[in-house]
Amino acid sequence: MIKFDIKNRFTGNVQFTAEIDCDENRPEISKRWLAADWALENGIDLSGADLRAIRFSRQDLRGIDLSGADLRFAVLYCSSLRGANLSGADLREADLASVEFCDANLSGADLRGAYFLGTDFRGANLTGAKRDKRKNRKAVAS
């Protein structure tokens, strides 16, 4: 077991320290994935956290607070974020294919370059969200 710090994306301060089971020499991205999983299992507040390139594929994240989190390049494929708070989150270039964002708060989120094939935004608050319109980024309309 090793300890790995996840920092707040705004302050740079340690937001939480996860106890993860991995080799000390493992790449930082792998440690970040394990720390994010540890945080979910332990009910840790992830709002504002630096979670770049994490993988939360096929997870039930209903109602989670990821407001202000840095989720650039994250893989959230086939996850449920129904009713989640992602206001102000940075989701640029994230894989959001088949993600359920029904009734989620994505106000002010940055969705530019994200992959949306099959993504469900019904009832989601997208006020002030930054998004681009490209082919093959089809989503169920909000």
PDB file of C-alpha atoms in Angstrom:
ATOM      1  CA  MET A   1       0.000   0.000   0.000  1.00  0.00           C
ATOM      2  CA  ILE A   2       1.169   3.487  -0.820  1.00  0.00           C
ATOM      3  CA  LYS A   3      -0.292   6.926  -0.246  1.00  0.00           C
ATOM      4  CA  PHE A   4      -1.152   9.139  -3.209  1.00  0.00           C
ATOM      5  CA  ASP A   5      -2.301  12.766  -3.068  1.00  0.00           C
ATOM      6  CA  ILE A   6      -5.063  14.215  -5.213  1.00  0.00           C
ATOM      7  CA  LYS A   7      -4.818  17.978  -5.405  1.00  0.00           C
ATOM      8  CA  ASN A   8      -7.453  20.640  -5.790  1.00  0.00           C
ATOM      9  CA  ARG A   9      -7.311  22.003  -9.341  1.00  0.00           C
ATOM     10  CA  PHE A  10      -7.823  25.599  -8.188  1.00  0.00           C
ATOM     11  CA  THR A  11      -5.560  25.863  -5.155  1.00  0.00           C
ATOM     12  CA  GLY A  12      -3.004  23.141  -5.825  1.00  0.00           C
ATOM     13  CA  ASN A  13      -3.410  22.041  -2.209  1.00  0.00           C
ATOM     14  CA  VAL A  14      -3.826  18.369  -1.324  1.00  0.00           C
ATOM     15  CA  GLN A  15      -7.557  17.645  -1.355  1.00  0.00           C
ATOM     16  CA  PHE A  16      -7.237  14.082  -0.076  1.00  0.00           C
ATOM     17  CA  THR A  17      -4.680  11.328   0.309  1.00  0.00           C
ATOM     18  CA  ALA A  18      -5.683   7.903  -0.929  1.00  0.00           C
ATOM     19  CA  GLU A  19      -4.265   4.610   0.248  1.00  0.00           C
ATOM     20  CA  ILE A  20      -3.840   2.535  -2.870  1.00  0.00           C
ATOM     21  CA  ASP A  21      -2.478  -0.904  -3.560  1.00  0.00           C
ATOM     22  CA  CYS A  22       0.139  -0.489  -6.272  1.00  0.00           C
ATOM     23  CA  ASP A  23       3.844  -0.349  -6.930  1.00  0.00           C
ATOM     24  CA  GLU A  24       5.577   2.960  -6.159  1.00  0.00           C
ATOM     25  CA  ASN A  25       7.044   2.989  -9.706  1.00  0.00           C
ATOM     26  CA  ARG A  26       3.679   2.746 -11.443  1.00  0.00           C
ATOM     27  CA  PRO A  27       2.869   5.725 -13.726  1.00  0.00           C
ATOM     28  CA  GLU A  28       1.150   8.696 -12.088  1.00  0.00           C
ATOM     29  CA  ILE A  29      -1.959   8.289 -14.255  1.00  0.00           C
ATOM     30  CA  SER A  30      -2.465   4.750 -12.936  1.00  0.00           C
ATOM     31  CA  LYS A  31      -2.102   5.985  -9.380  1.00  0.00           C
ATOM     32  CA  ARG A  32      -4.661   8.758 -10.082  1.00  0.00           C
ATOM     33  CA  TRP A  33      -7.177   6.142 -11.357  1.00  0.00           C
ATOM     34  CA  LEU A  34      -6.729   4.037  -8.238  1.00  0.00           C
ATOM     35  CA  ALA A  35      -6.969   7.097  -5.983  1.00  0.00           C
ATOM     36  CA  ALA A  36     -10.211   8.181  -7.674  1.00  0.00           C
ATOM     37  CA  ASP A  37     -11.680   4.693  -7.180  1.00  0.00           C
ATOM     38  CA  TRP A  38     -10.557   4.773  -3.527  1.00  0.00           C
ATOM     39  CA  ALA A  39     -12.268   8.170  -3.110  1.00  0.00           C
ATOM     40  CA  LEU A  40     -15.541   6.820  -4.522  1.00  0.00           C
ATOM     41  CA  GLU A  41     -15.428   3.810  -2.207  1.00  0.00           C
ATOM     42  CA  ASN A  42     -14.765   6.048   0.794  1.00  0.00           C
ATOM     43  CA  GLY A  43     -17.260   8.826   0.043  1.00  0.00           C
ATOM     44  CA  ILE A  44     -14.576  11.496  -0.434  1.00  0.00           C
ATOM     45  CA  ASP A  45     -15.585  14.918  -1.798  1.00  0.00           C
ATOM     46  CA  LEU A  46     -14.360  15.152  -5.400  1.00  0.00           C
ATOM     47  CA  SER A  47     -15.581  18.665  -6.164  1.00  0.00           C
ATOM     48  CA  GLY A  48     -12.717  20.755  -7.529  1.00  0.00           C
ATOM     49  CA  ALA A  49     -10.364  17.758  -7.651  1.00  0.00           C
ATOM     50  CA  ASP A  50      -7.714  17.246 -10.327  1.00  0.00           C
ATOM     51  CA  LEU A  51      -8.987  14.041 -11.919  1.00  0.00           C
ATOM     52  CA  ARG A  52      -7.451  14.408 -15.358  1.00  0.00           C
ATOM     53  CA  ALA A  53      -7.634  11.265 -17.498  1.00  0.00           C
ATOM     54  CA  ILE A  54      -9.320   9.114 -14.845  1.00  0.00           C
ATOM     55  CA  ARG A  55     -11.460   6.144 -15.831  1.00  0.00           C
ATOM     56  CA  PHE A  56     -14.941   5.843 -14.374  1.00  0.00           C
ATOM     57  CA  SER A  57     -16.313   3.540 -17.105  1.00  0.00           C
ATOM     58  CA  ARG A  58     -19.575   1.708 -16.428  1.00  0.00           C
ATOM     59  CA  GLN A  59     -19.982   3.231 -12.962  1.00  0.00           C
ATOM     60  CA  ASP A  60     -23.053   4.324 -11.056  1.00  0.00           C
ATOM     61  CA  LEU A  61     -22.197   7.920 -10.172  1.00  0.00           C
ATOM     62  CA  ARG A  62     -25.758   9.163  -9.694  1.00  0.00           C
ATOM     63  CA  GLY A  63     -25.905  12.342  -7.642  1.00  0.00           C
ATOM     64  CA  ILE A  64     -22.114  12.688  -7.305  1.00  0.00           C
ATOM     65  CA  ASP A  65     -20.634  16.154  -6.801  1.00  0.00           C
ATOM     66  CA  LEU A  66     -17.912  16.745  -9.377  1.00  0.00           C
ATOM     67  CA  SER A  67     -18.490  20.494  -9.543  1.00  0.00           C
ATOM     68  CA  GLY A  68     -15.374  22.306 -10.674  1.00  0.00           C
ATOM     69  CA  ALA A  69     -13.446  19.049 -11.110  1.00  0.00           C
ATOM     70  CA  ASP A  70     -10.776  18.773 -13.803  1.00  0.00           C
ATOM     71  CA  LEU A  71     -11.939  15.818 -15.877  1.00  0.00           C
ATOM     72  CA  ARG A  72     -10.042  16.561 -19.075  1.00  0.00           C
ATOM     73  CA  PHE A  73      -9.453  13.378 -21.088  1.00  0.00           C
ATOM     74  CA  ALA A  74     -11.485  11.356 -18.555  1.00  0.00           C
ATOM     75  CA  VAL A  75     -13.244   8.184 -19.657  1.00  0.00           C
ATOM     76  CA  LEU A  76     -16.781   8.074 -18.284  1.00  0.00           C
ATOM     77  CA  TYR A  77     -18.072   5.684 -20.961  1.00  0.00           C
ATOM     78  CA  CYS A  78     -21.449   4.054 -20.148  1.00  0.00           C
ATOM     79  CA  SER A  79     -21.665   5.595 -16.657  1.00  0.00           C
ATOM     80  CA  SER A  80     -24.734   7.032 -14.985  1.00  0.00           C
ATOM     81  CA  LEU A  81     -24.348  10.597 -13.753  1.00  0.00           C
ATOM     82  CA  ARG A  82     -28.087  11.123 -13.360  1.00  0.00           C
ATOM     83  CA  GLY A  83     -28.666  14.122 -11.089  1.00  0.00           C
ATOM     84  CA  ALA A  84     -24.918  14.707 -10.672  1.00  0.00           C
ATOM     85  CA  ASN A  85     -23.422  18.150 -10.129  1.00  0.00           C
ATOM     86  CA  LEU A  86     -20.779  18.920 -12.752  1.00  0.00           C
ATOM     87  CA  SER A  87     -21.225  22.683 -12.742  1.00  0.00           C
ATOM     88  CA  GLY A  88     -18.006  24.363 -13.829  1.00  0.00           C
ATOM     89  CA  ALA A  89     -16.299  21.011 -14.483  1.00  0.00           C
ATOM     90  CA  ASP A  90     -13.669  20.798 -17.215  1.00  0.00           C
ATOM     91  CA  LEU A  91     -14.635  17.872 -19.457  1.00  0.00           C
ATOM     92  CA  ARG A  92     -12.641  18.840 -22.534  1.00  0.00           C
ATOM     93  CA  GLU A  93     -11.741  15.871 -24.728  1.00  0.00           C
ATOM     94  CA  ALA A  94     -13.488  13.455 -22.322  1.00  0.00           C
ATOM     95  CA  ASP A  95     -15.076  10.213 -23.534  1.00  0.00           C
ATOM     96  CA  LEU A  96     -18.725  10.720 -22.618  1.00  0.00           C
ATOM     97  CA  ALA A  97     -20.141   8.095 -24.989  1.00  0.00           C
ATOM     98  CA  SER A  98     -23.357   6.532 -23.704  1.00  0.00           C
ATOM     99  CA  VAL A  99     -23.179   8.524 -20.452  1.00  0.00           C
ATOM    100  CA  GLU A 100     -26.482   9.307 -18.771  1.00  0.00           C
ATOM    101  CA  PHE A 101     -26.544  12.976 -17.673  1.00  0.00           C
ATOM    102  CA  CYS A 102     -30.343  13.096 -17.131  1.00  0.00           C
ATOM    103  CA  ASP A 103     -31.247  15.915 -14.717  1.00  0.00           C
ATOM    104  CA  ALA A 104     -27.538  16.638 -14.106  1.00  0.00           C
ATOM    105  CA  ASN A 105     -26.181  20.142 -13.555  1.00  0.00           C
ATOM    106  CA  LEU A 106     -23.598  20.914 -16.230  1.00  0.00           C
ATOM    107  CA  SER A 107     -23.972  24.693 -16.036  1.00  0.00           C
ATOM    108  CA  GLY A 108     -20.729  26.407 -16.971  1.00  0.00           C
ATOM    109  CA  ALA A 109     -19.030  23.080 -17.764  1.00  0.00           C
ATOM    110  CA  ASP A 110     -16.482  22.960 -20.584  1.00  0.00           C
ATOM    111  CA  LEU A 111     -17.482  20.166 -22.972  1.00  0.00           C
ATOM    112  CA  ARG A 112     -15.399  21.206 -25.969  1.00  0.00           C
ATOM    113  CA  GLY A 113     -13.906  18.300 -27.858  1.00  0.00           C
ATOM    114  CA  ALA A 114     -15.766  15.712 -25.769  1.00  0.00           C
ATOM    115  CA  TYR A 115     -17.093  12.576 -27.442  1.00  0.00           C
ATOM    116  CA  PHE A 116     -20.892  12.313 -27.073  1.00  0.00           C
ATOM    117  CA  LEU A 117     -22.092   9.342 -29.146  1.00  0.00           C
ATOM    118  CA  GLY A 118     -25.269   8.092 -27.444  1.00  0.00           C
ATOM    119  CA  THR A 119     -24.960  10.507 -24.500  1.00  0.00           C
ATOM    120  CA  ASP A 120     -28.272  11.365 -22.799  1.00  0.00           C
ATOM    121  CA  PHE A 121     -28.680  14.990 -21.661  1.00  0.00           C
ATOM    122  CA  ARG A 122     -32.474  14.908 -21.112  1.00  0.00           C
ATOM    123  CA  GLY A 123     -33.397  17.355 -18.371  1.00  0.00           C
ATOM    124  CA  ALA A 124     -29.767  18.409 -17.851  1.00  0.00           C
ATOM    125  CA  ASN A 125     -28.907  22.024 -17.075  1.00  0.00           C
ATOM    126  CA  LEU A 126     -26.449  23.100 -19.778  1.00  0.00           C
ATOM    127  CA  THR A 127     -26.731  26.847 -19.129  1.00  0.00           C
ATOM    128  CA  GLY A 128     -23.445  28.510 -20.031  1.00  0.00           C
ATOM    129  CA  ALA A 129     -21.798  25.199 -20.947  1.00  0.00           C
ATOM    130  CA  LYS A 130     -19.116  25.459 -23.603  1.00  0.00           C
ATOM    131  CA  ARG A 131     -19.552  22.916 -26.365  1.00  0.00           C
ATOM    132  CA  ASP A 132     -18.702  22.537 -29.993  1.00  0.00           C
ATOM    133  CA  LYS A 133     -20.840  20.998 -32.675  1.00  0.00           C
ATOM    134  CA  ARG A 134     -18.990  18.422 -34.722  1.00  0.00           C
ATOM    135  CA  LYS A 135     -20.121  15.473 -36.745  1.00  0.00           C
ATOM    136  CA  ASN A 136     -20.180  12.100 -34.929  1.00  0.00           C
ATOM    137  CA  ARG A 137     -20.747  13.811 -31.588  1.00  0.00           C
ATOM    138  CA  LYS A 138     -24.465  13.039 -31.512  1.00  0.00           C
ATOM    139  CA  ALA A 139     -26.263  13.122 -28.217  1.00  0.00           C
ATOM    140  CA  VAL A 140     -29.838  12.901 -27.060  1.00  0.00           C
ATOM    141  CA  ALA A 141     -31.025  16.504 -26.916  1.00  0.00           C
ATOM    142  CA  SER A 142     -31.535  18.301 -23.634  1.00  0.00           C
TER     143      SER A 142
END
